[in-house]
Each structure stands twice: as structure tokens, then as C-alpha cells.
């Protein structure tokens, strides 16, 4: 299975924006995405997920690993001198999902989002040969922003996996995963918490976009486009009605993508 399979089928916004990257850079980004996706999918398999991710991490540590994606990732890690810290932090974050998720505060949510997505943003920055400390901070923030969008979009899907990422102090009542799965909750109150997550993400999208100035000129547009497409998901959530949100997956349509692709080009040249 080609590395590009994962980003094409599971990261449609990234795949769309990635087509504006140079072929070699996009291929390396696809490897990073595949590596992270495979690890994440192991956790989503509820049966023995802790053992499966431990086995994956052990395989990563094995210098004679036969796992194709792991070996491809190791090559780009060496090629771009990606710090081991971000990989270890990613593994730590993914392993958190093998336990009972219990996020109490906004601060804890941001910390979790760093581990599972901010780390990926930092690794992407290295692939783009952008390693200034300030640039890495902005890349981490963009990763956090996108993870917050994921959390806001996937509340129902996550509940079916036995997880709630909404901070307890965002919820006006104690909602359990069973309540969401069985549709036994106040939709207005839950949607209010979801809206807070999207509003919270705005700060991180802004920081991520502010970091575009550190990127090579050929990288700026694809990253701003990816940011704009993902941010649109949050806007579509806010603009959706409750029935649509709780009974279907919110996404960015083909025609919206076309519009955002054109708009991002002009905004980028005007602002950045």
C-alpha cells in the first residue's frame, strides 16, 4: 500500500492542499501522515489497543524493522533531522487514548492537542526546512488548531469509541459517552461546548498563519490553503443545524474547496 493512500483517503483537506507542494515534499509529508495515521488507527481498534500501540512503538525502535511505513518514516526523519522528542511526545499522546480520556480543563485539552497534533506540525516544519524556534512554535499551534477542529467535528464518532475530549468545565452537565451514543443528552448544551472549542481554535489558527512568514516561498501557499480548508470545517459546524451536526459528518464540499483555493491565493499575497 502506497504512503499516499492514507492522506488521500483520510486527510482530504491535506491531500487537496498538498497537490500544490513540490512532488518530493508532498511524498515525504504523505509518509509522515501515514506513520501518524497508522499509529492512531491502532488506538481506535478497541481490542488490545494498548498492546498494539506498544508493539508499534517497539517496532519503531527496532533497527531491523520490516514495517514498510516505519522504515520510510525513519528515512525522512534522518533526511530532515527530525528531533526524537516530537516522536516520543506523539507516542505519549497516542497512548493517552488507550486509557479513559478525562479532560477537565481548557489547559489539559491544549496539552493533549500538542501531543497528538502539535508534534506533527513541528515535524512538518522540519520537512519544510523551517527550524527557527519561533517557526516551530507557530507550526505546533497550527497542529493544535487542527486537532481542536477534529475534536469539535468528531464528538459523536469519538463517543462511539468511548471517548469525550470536551473539557468538563465546558459542559454545563455531566455527559457520558453512553449519553451521546444513545442520544440521551441536551443537544443545545453539548453544541454550546462544541462551539467553544471552535472559538478556542481561532487563536491557534492565527498563530499558525502568522508563522507562514518563516516558510520558503514555495511552501507558503499550500500551508495557508490547508489551514484555510481546515478552519472552514469549524465554520461549517457553527453554521450547521443540530440535526445535521449530530446525524452526519461535517465536511468542506468540493465547490467550497474551489472557492477557498482561489481566495487563499489572493489573501496570502495580500497579508503574507
Tab-separated table of C-alpha atoms in Angstrom:
chain	number	residue	atom	x	y	z
A	1	UNK	CA	0.000	0.000	0.000
A	2	UNK	CA	1.412	3.378	-1.038
A	3	UNK	CA	2.066	6.017	1.624
A	4	UNK	CA	-0.146	8.427	-0.318
A	5	UNK	CA	-3.150	6.127	0.267
A	6	UNK	CA	-3.588	7.360	3.840
A	7	UNK	CA	-3.511	11.095	3.156
A	8	UNK	CA	-5.712	10.684	0.070
A	9	UNK	CA	-8.404	8.716	1.899
A	10	UNK	CA	-8.209	10.063	5.449
A	11	UNK	CA	-6.771	13.565	5.108
A	12	UNK	CA	-8.724	15.002	2.193
A	13	UNK	CA	-8.015	18.657	3.042
A	14	UNK	CA	-4.284	17.914	3.374
A	15	UNK	CA	-4.331	15.922	0.135
A	16	UNK	CA	-6.006	18.804	-1.708
A	17	UNK	CA	-3.562	21.411	-0.398
A	18	UNK	CA	-0.620	19.034	-0.759
A	19	UNK	CA	-1.025	18.965	-4.519
A	20	UNK	CA	0.412	22.486	-4.534
A	21	UNK	CA	3.644	21.267	-2.938
A	22	UNK	CA	6.628	20.038	-4.879
A	23	UNK	CA	6.278	16.328	-5.594
A	24	UNK	CA	9.165	15.216	-3.359
A	25	UNK	CA	7.984	17.337	-0.423
A	26	UNK	CA	4.421	16.081	-0.777
A	27	UNK	CA	5.643	12.475	-0.864
A	28	UNK	CA	7.565	12.990	2.384
A	29	UNK	CA	4.558	14.684	4.014
A	30	UNK	CA	2.441	11.710	2.939
A	31	UNK	CA	4.882	9.353	4.677
A	32	UNK	CA	4.677	11.369	7.895
A	33	UNK	CA	0.884	11.397	7.672
A	34	UNK	CA	0.774	7.623	7.049
A	35	UNK	CA	3.080	6.930	10.010
A	36	UNK	CA	0.895	9.002	12.359
A	37	UNK	CA	-2.355	7.650	10.924
A	38	UNK	CA	-1.360	4.017	11.316
A	39	UNK	CA	-0.388	4.578	14.955
A	40	UNK	CA	-3.639	6.432	15.601
A	41	UNK	CA	-5.718	3.706	13.946
A	42	UNK	CA	-4.198	1.096	16.254
A	43	UNK	CA	-5.602	3.014	19.212
A	44	UNK	CA	-9.034	3.242	17.571
A	45	UNK	CA	-9.152	-0.560	17.479
A	46	UNK	CA	-10.634	-1.000	20.940
A	47	UNK	CA	-9.469	-4.605	21.269
A	48	UNK	CA	-5.999	-4.691	22.883
A	49	UNK	CA	-5.206	-1.173	21.641
A	50	UNK	CA	-2.577	-0.596	24.355
A	51	UNK	CA	-0.686	-3.747	23.359
A	52	UNK	CA	-0.954	-2.882	19.669
A	53	UNK	CA	0.497	0.600	20.075
A	54	UNK	CA	3.247	-0.733	22.358
A	55	UNK	CA	4.100	-3.248	19.648
A	56	UNK	CA	4.183	-0.461	17.046
A	57	UNK	CA	6.499	1.674	19.217
A	58	UNK	CA	8.735	-1.336	19.815
A	59	UNK	CA	8.816	-1.962	16.077
A	60	UNK	CA	9.793	1.673	15.527
A	61	UNK	CA	12.704	1.203	17.948
A	62	UNK	CA	13.829	-1.915	16.107
A	63	UNK	CA	16.728	-1.117	13.769
A	64	UNK	CA	15.774	-4.159	11.694
A	65	UNK	CA	12.074	-3.404	11.428
A	66	UNK	CA	10.245	-4.915	8.456
A	67	UNK	CA	7.388	-2.424	8.658
A	68	UNK	CA	7.463	-0.512	5.355
A	69	UNK	CA	5.888	2.712	6.641
A	70	UNK	CA	8.090	2.780	9.745
A	71	UNK	CA	11.195	2.352	7.601
A	72	UNK	CA	10.088	5.079	5.192
A	73	UNK	CA	9.448	7.385	8.131
A	74	UNK	CA	12.889	6.673	9.582
A	75	UNK	CA	14.407	7.750	6.273
A	76	UNK	CA	12.649	11.124	6.284
A	77	UNK	CA	13.430	11.535	9.995
A	78	UNK	CA	17.109	11.202	9.146
A	79	UNK	CA	16.790	13.249	5.956
A	80	UNK	CA	15.288	16.258	7.763
A	81	UNK	CA	16.896	15.693	11.159
A	82	UNK	CA	13.525	15.498	12.912
A	83	UNK	CA	14.103	15.574	16.697
A	84	UNK	CA	13.237	12.378	18.555
A	85	UNK	CA	11.432	14.496	21.168
A	86	UNK	CA	8.476	15.141	18.859
A	87	UNK	CA	8.141	11.446	18.014
A	88	UNK	CA	8.278	10.456	21.683
A	89	UNK	CA	5.710	13.128	22.536
A	90	UNK	CA	3.462	11.874	19.723
A	91	UNK	CA	3.655	8.314	21.044
A	92	UNK	CA	2.886	9.570	24.545
A	93	UNK	CA	-0.204	11.383	23.269
A	94	UNK	CA	-1.439	8.413	21.280
A	95	UNK	CA	-1.028	6.148	24.317
A	96	UNK	CA	-3.239	8.509	26.312
A	97	UNK	CA	-6.120	7.346	24.128
A	98	UNK	CA	-5.669	3.761	25.309
A	99	UNK	CA	-6.794	4.915	28.761
A	100	UNK	CA	-10.005	6.546	29.924
A	101	UNK	CA	-9.993	10.049	28.474
A	102	UNK	CA	-10.639	12.527	31.269
A	103	UNK	CA	-10.005	16.109	30.151
A	104	UNK	CA	-11.130	18.550	32.820
A	105	UNK	CA	-9.916	21.943	31.620
A	106	UNK	CA	-9.046	24.001	28.555
A	107	UNK	CA	-5.374	23.805	29.558
A	108	UNK	CA	-5.468	19.999	29.612
A	109	UNK	CA	-7.125	19.950	26.182
A	110	UNK	CA	-4.407	22.155	24.689
A	111	UNK	CA	-1.744	19.928	26.232
A	112	UNK	CA	-3.370	16.817	24.781
A	113	UNK	CA	-3.695	18.501	21.379
A	114	UNK	CA	0.015	19.319	21.433
A	115	UNK	CA	0.934	15.679	21.990
A	116	UNK	CA	-1.238	14.226	19.227
A	117	UNK	CA	-1.110	17.029	16.635
A	118	UNK	CA	1.194	19.872	17.620
A	119	UNK	CA	4.049	17.383	17.364
A	120	UNK	CA	3.012	16.601	13.797
A	121	UNK	CA	3.067	20.305	12.959
A	122	UNK	CA	6.607	20.536	14.340
A	123	UNK	CA	7.723	17.535	12.261
A	124	UNK	CA	6.127	19.055	9.156
A	125	UNK	CA	8.113	22.248	9.764
A	126	UNK	CA	11.315	20.199	9.629
A	127	UNK	CA	10.244	18.655	6.318
A	128	UNK	CA	9.800	22.220	5.063
A	129	UNK	CA	13.346	23.024	6.299
A	130	UNK	CA	11.906	25.619	8.667
A	131	UNK	CA	13.536	25.057	12.037
A	132	UNK	CA	13.678	28.504	13.620
A	133	UNK	CA	12.351	28.110	17.204
A	134	UNK	CA	9.617	30.685	16.571
A	135	UNK	CA	8.615	28.882	13.374
A	136	UNK	CA	8.329	25.584	15.250
A	137	UNK	CA	6.088	27.252	17.853
A	138	UNK	CA	3.767	28.529	15.116
A	139	UNK	CA	3.753	25.091	13.442
A	140	UNK	CA	2.811	23.472	16.746
A	141	UNK	CA	-0.023	25.965	17.168
A	142	UNK	CA	-1.385	25.165	13.704
A	143	UNK	CA	-1.350	21.479	14.587
A	144	UNK	CA	-3.225	22.245	17.823
A	145	UNK	CA	-5.785	24.331	15.910
A	146	UNK	CA	-6.492	21.478	13.513
A	147	UNK	CA	-6.808	18.983	16.361
A	148	UNK	CA	-9.337	21.247	18.076
A	149	UNK	CA	-11.300	21.274	14.814
A	150	UNK	CA	-11.152	17.464	14.736
A	151	UNK	CA	-12.433	17.277	18.307
A	152	UNK	CA	-15.289	19.689	17.568
A	153	UNK	CA	-16.265	17.738	14.428
A	154	UNK	CA	-15.981	14.210	15.814
A	155	UNK	CA	-17.805	14.349	19.156
A	156	UNK	CA	-20.310	11.649	18.149
A	157	UNK	CA	-17.710	9.433	16.438
A	158	UNK	CA	-15.364	9.718	19.416
A	159	UNK	CA	-18.179	8.839	21.824
A	160	UNK	CA	-18.711	5.609	19.898
A	161	UNK	CA	-15.046	4.828	20.630
A	162	UNK	CA	-15.662	5.519	24.300
A	163	UNK	CA	-14.085	8.990	24.416
A	164	UNK	CA	-15.117	12.557	25.170
A	165	UNK	CA	-12.487	15.239	24.589
A	166	UNK	CA	-14.682	18.194	25.542
A	167	UNK	CA	-13.307	19.653	28.796
A	168	UNK	CA	-15.573	19.055	31.759
A	169	UNK	CA	-15.556	22.766	32.592
A	170	UNK	CA	-17.033	23.440	29.114
A	171	UNK	CA	-20.037	21.249	29.899
A	172	UNK	CA	-22.938	22.504	31.986
A	173	UNK	CA	-23.946	18.939	32.843
A	174	UNK	CA	-22.147	15.640	33.342
A	175	UNK	CA	-22.389	13.939	29.937
A	176	UNK	CA	-21.114	10.395	29.491
A	177	UNK	CA	-20.192	8.639	26.252
A	178	UNK	CA	-23.236	6.405	26.655
A	179	UNK	CA	-25.453	9.503	26.709
A	180	UNK	CA	-24.069	10.706	23.371
A	181	UNK	CA	-24.245	7.285	21.723
A	182	UNK	CA	-27.826	6.771	22.960
A	183	UNK	CA	-28.764	10.383	22.157
A	184	UNK	CA	-29.731	10.953	25.764
A	185	UNK	CA	-28.448	14.492	26.288
A	186	UNK	CA	-29.319	18.155	25.826
A	187	UNK	CA	-28.157	18.907	22.290
A	188	UNK	CA	-28.126	22.681	22.767
A	189	UNK	CA	-25.857	22.469	25.798
A	190	UNK	CA	-23.482	19.992	24.141
A	191	UNK	CA	-23.360	22.061	20.956
A	192	UNK	CA	-22.536	25.120	23.060
A	193	UNK	CA	-19.432	23.300	24.350
A	194	UNK	CA	-18.517	22.291	20.788
A	195	UNK	CA	-18.815	25.921	19.688
A	196	UNK	CA	-16.439	26.938	22.476
A	197	UNK	CA	-13.827	24.536	21.062
A	198	UNK	CA	-14.112	26.136	17.624
A	199	UNK	CA	-13.826	29.645	19.069
A	200	UNK	CA	-10.844	28.458	21.092
A	201	UNK	CA	-9.157	27.193	17.901
A	202	UNK	CA	-9.202	30.677	16.340
A	203	UNK	CA	-6.231	31.827	18.445
A	204	UNK	CA	-4.176	28.850	17.291
A	205	UNK	CA	-5.093	29.230	13.621
A	206	UNK	CA	-3.999	32.874	13.828
A	207	UNK	CA	-0.665	31.898	15.370
A	208	UNK	CA	-0.203	29.136	12.796
A	209	UNK	CA	-0.872	31.547	9.951
A	210	UNK	CA	1.454	34.150	11.486
A	211	UNK	CA	4.228	31.563	11.169
A	212	UNK	CA	3.839	31.388	7.394
A	213	UNK	CA	6.398	34.170	7.035
A	214	UNK	CA	9.094	31.720	8.151
A	215	UNK	CA	8.313	29.239	5.373
A	216	UNK	CA	10.067	29.021	1.994
A	217	UNK	CA	8.032	30.841	-0.665
A	218	UNK	CA	7.041	27.597	-2.420
A	219	UNK	CA	5.564	26.238	0.829
A	220	UNK	CA	3.577	29.274	1.985
A	221	UNK	CA	0.520	28.851	-0.243
A	222	UNK	CA	-0.096	25.102	0.337
A	223	UNK	CA	0.135	25.537	4.117
A	224	UNK	CA	-2.102	28.604	4.183
A	225	UNK	CA	-4.558	26.701	1.988
A	226	UNK	CA	-4.527	23.675	4.306
A	227	UNK	CA	-5.115	25.978	7.264
A	228	UNK	CA	-7.971	27.751	5.476
A	229	UNK	CA	-9.657	24.492	4.443
A	230	UNK	CA	-9.471	23.055	7.937
A	231	UNK	CA	-10.661	26.251	9.559
A	232	UNK	CA	-13.673	26.143	7.239
A	233	UNK	CA	-14.768	22.874	8.860
A	234	UNK	CA	-15.230	24.750	12.128
A	235	UNK	CA	-17.236	27.479	10.406
A	236	UNK	CA	-19.436	24.855	8.776
A	237	UNK	CA	-20.044	23.266	12.184
A	238	UNK	CA	-21.169	26.568	13.677
A	239	UNK	CA	-23.421	27.223	10.676
A	240	UNK	CA	-24.968	23.744	10.700
A	241	UNK	CA	-28.238	22.899	12.410
A	242	UNK	CA	-28.308	20.433	15.298
A	243	UNK	CA	-29.878	17.625	13.270
A	244	UNK	CA	-27.197	17.864	10.618
A	245	UNK	CA	-24.343	18.009	13.126
A	246	UNK	CA	-25.461	15.126	15.311
A	247	UNK	CA	-26.545	12.857	12.447
A	248	UNK	CA	-23.834	13.369	9.822
A	249	UNK	CA	-20.174	14.286	9.434
A	250	UNK	CA	-19.477	17.944	8.690
A	251	UNK	CA	-17.074	18.497	5.815
A	252	UNK	CA	-15.961	21.038	3.205
A	253	UNK	CA	-17.658	20.486	-0.146
A	254	UNK	CA	-15.857	20.371	-3.483
A	255	UNK	CA	-17.174	23.794	-4.518
A	256	UNK	CA	-16.210	25.274	-1.140
A	257	UNK	CA	-12.709	23.910	-1.667
A	258	UNK	CA	-12.533	25.555	-5.081
A	259	UNK	CA	-13.637	28.903	-3.644
A	260	UNK	CA	-11.221	28.680	-0.688
A	261	UNK	CA	-8.384	27.677	-3.030
A	262	UNK	CA	-8.848	30.864	-5.048
A	263	UNK	CA	-9.497	33.080	-2.042
A	264	UNK	CA	-6.443	31.767	-0.162
A	265	UNK	CA	-4.197	32.684	-3.091
A	266	UNK	CA	-5.251	36.336	-3.019
A	267	UNK	CA	-5.352	36.610	0.792
A	268	UNK	CA	-1.878	35.096	1.054
A	269	UNK	CA	-0.406	37.603	-1.378
A	270	UNK	CA	-2.156	40.479	0.378
A	271	UNK	CA	-1.394	39.544	4.003
A	272	UNK	CA	1.763	37.436	3.920
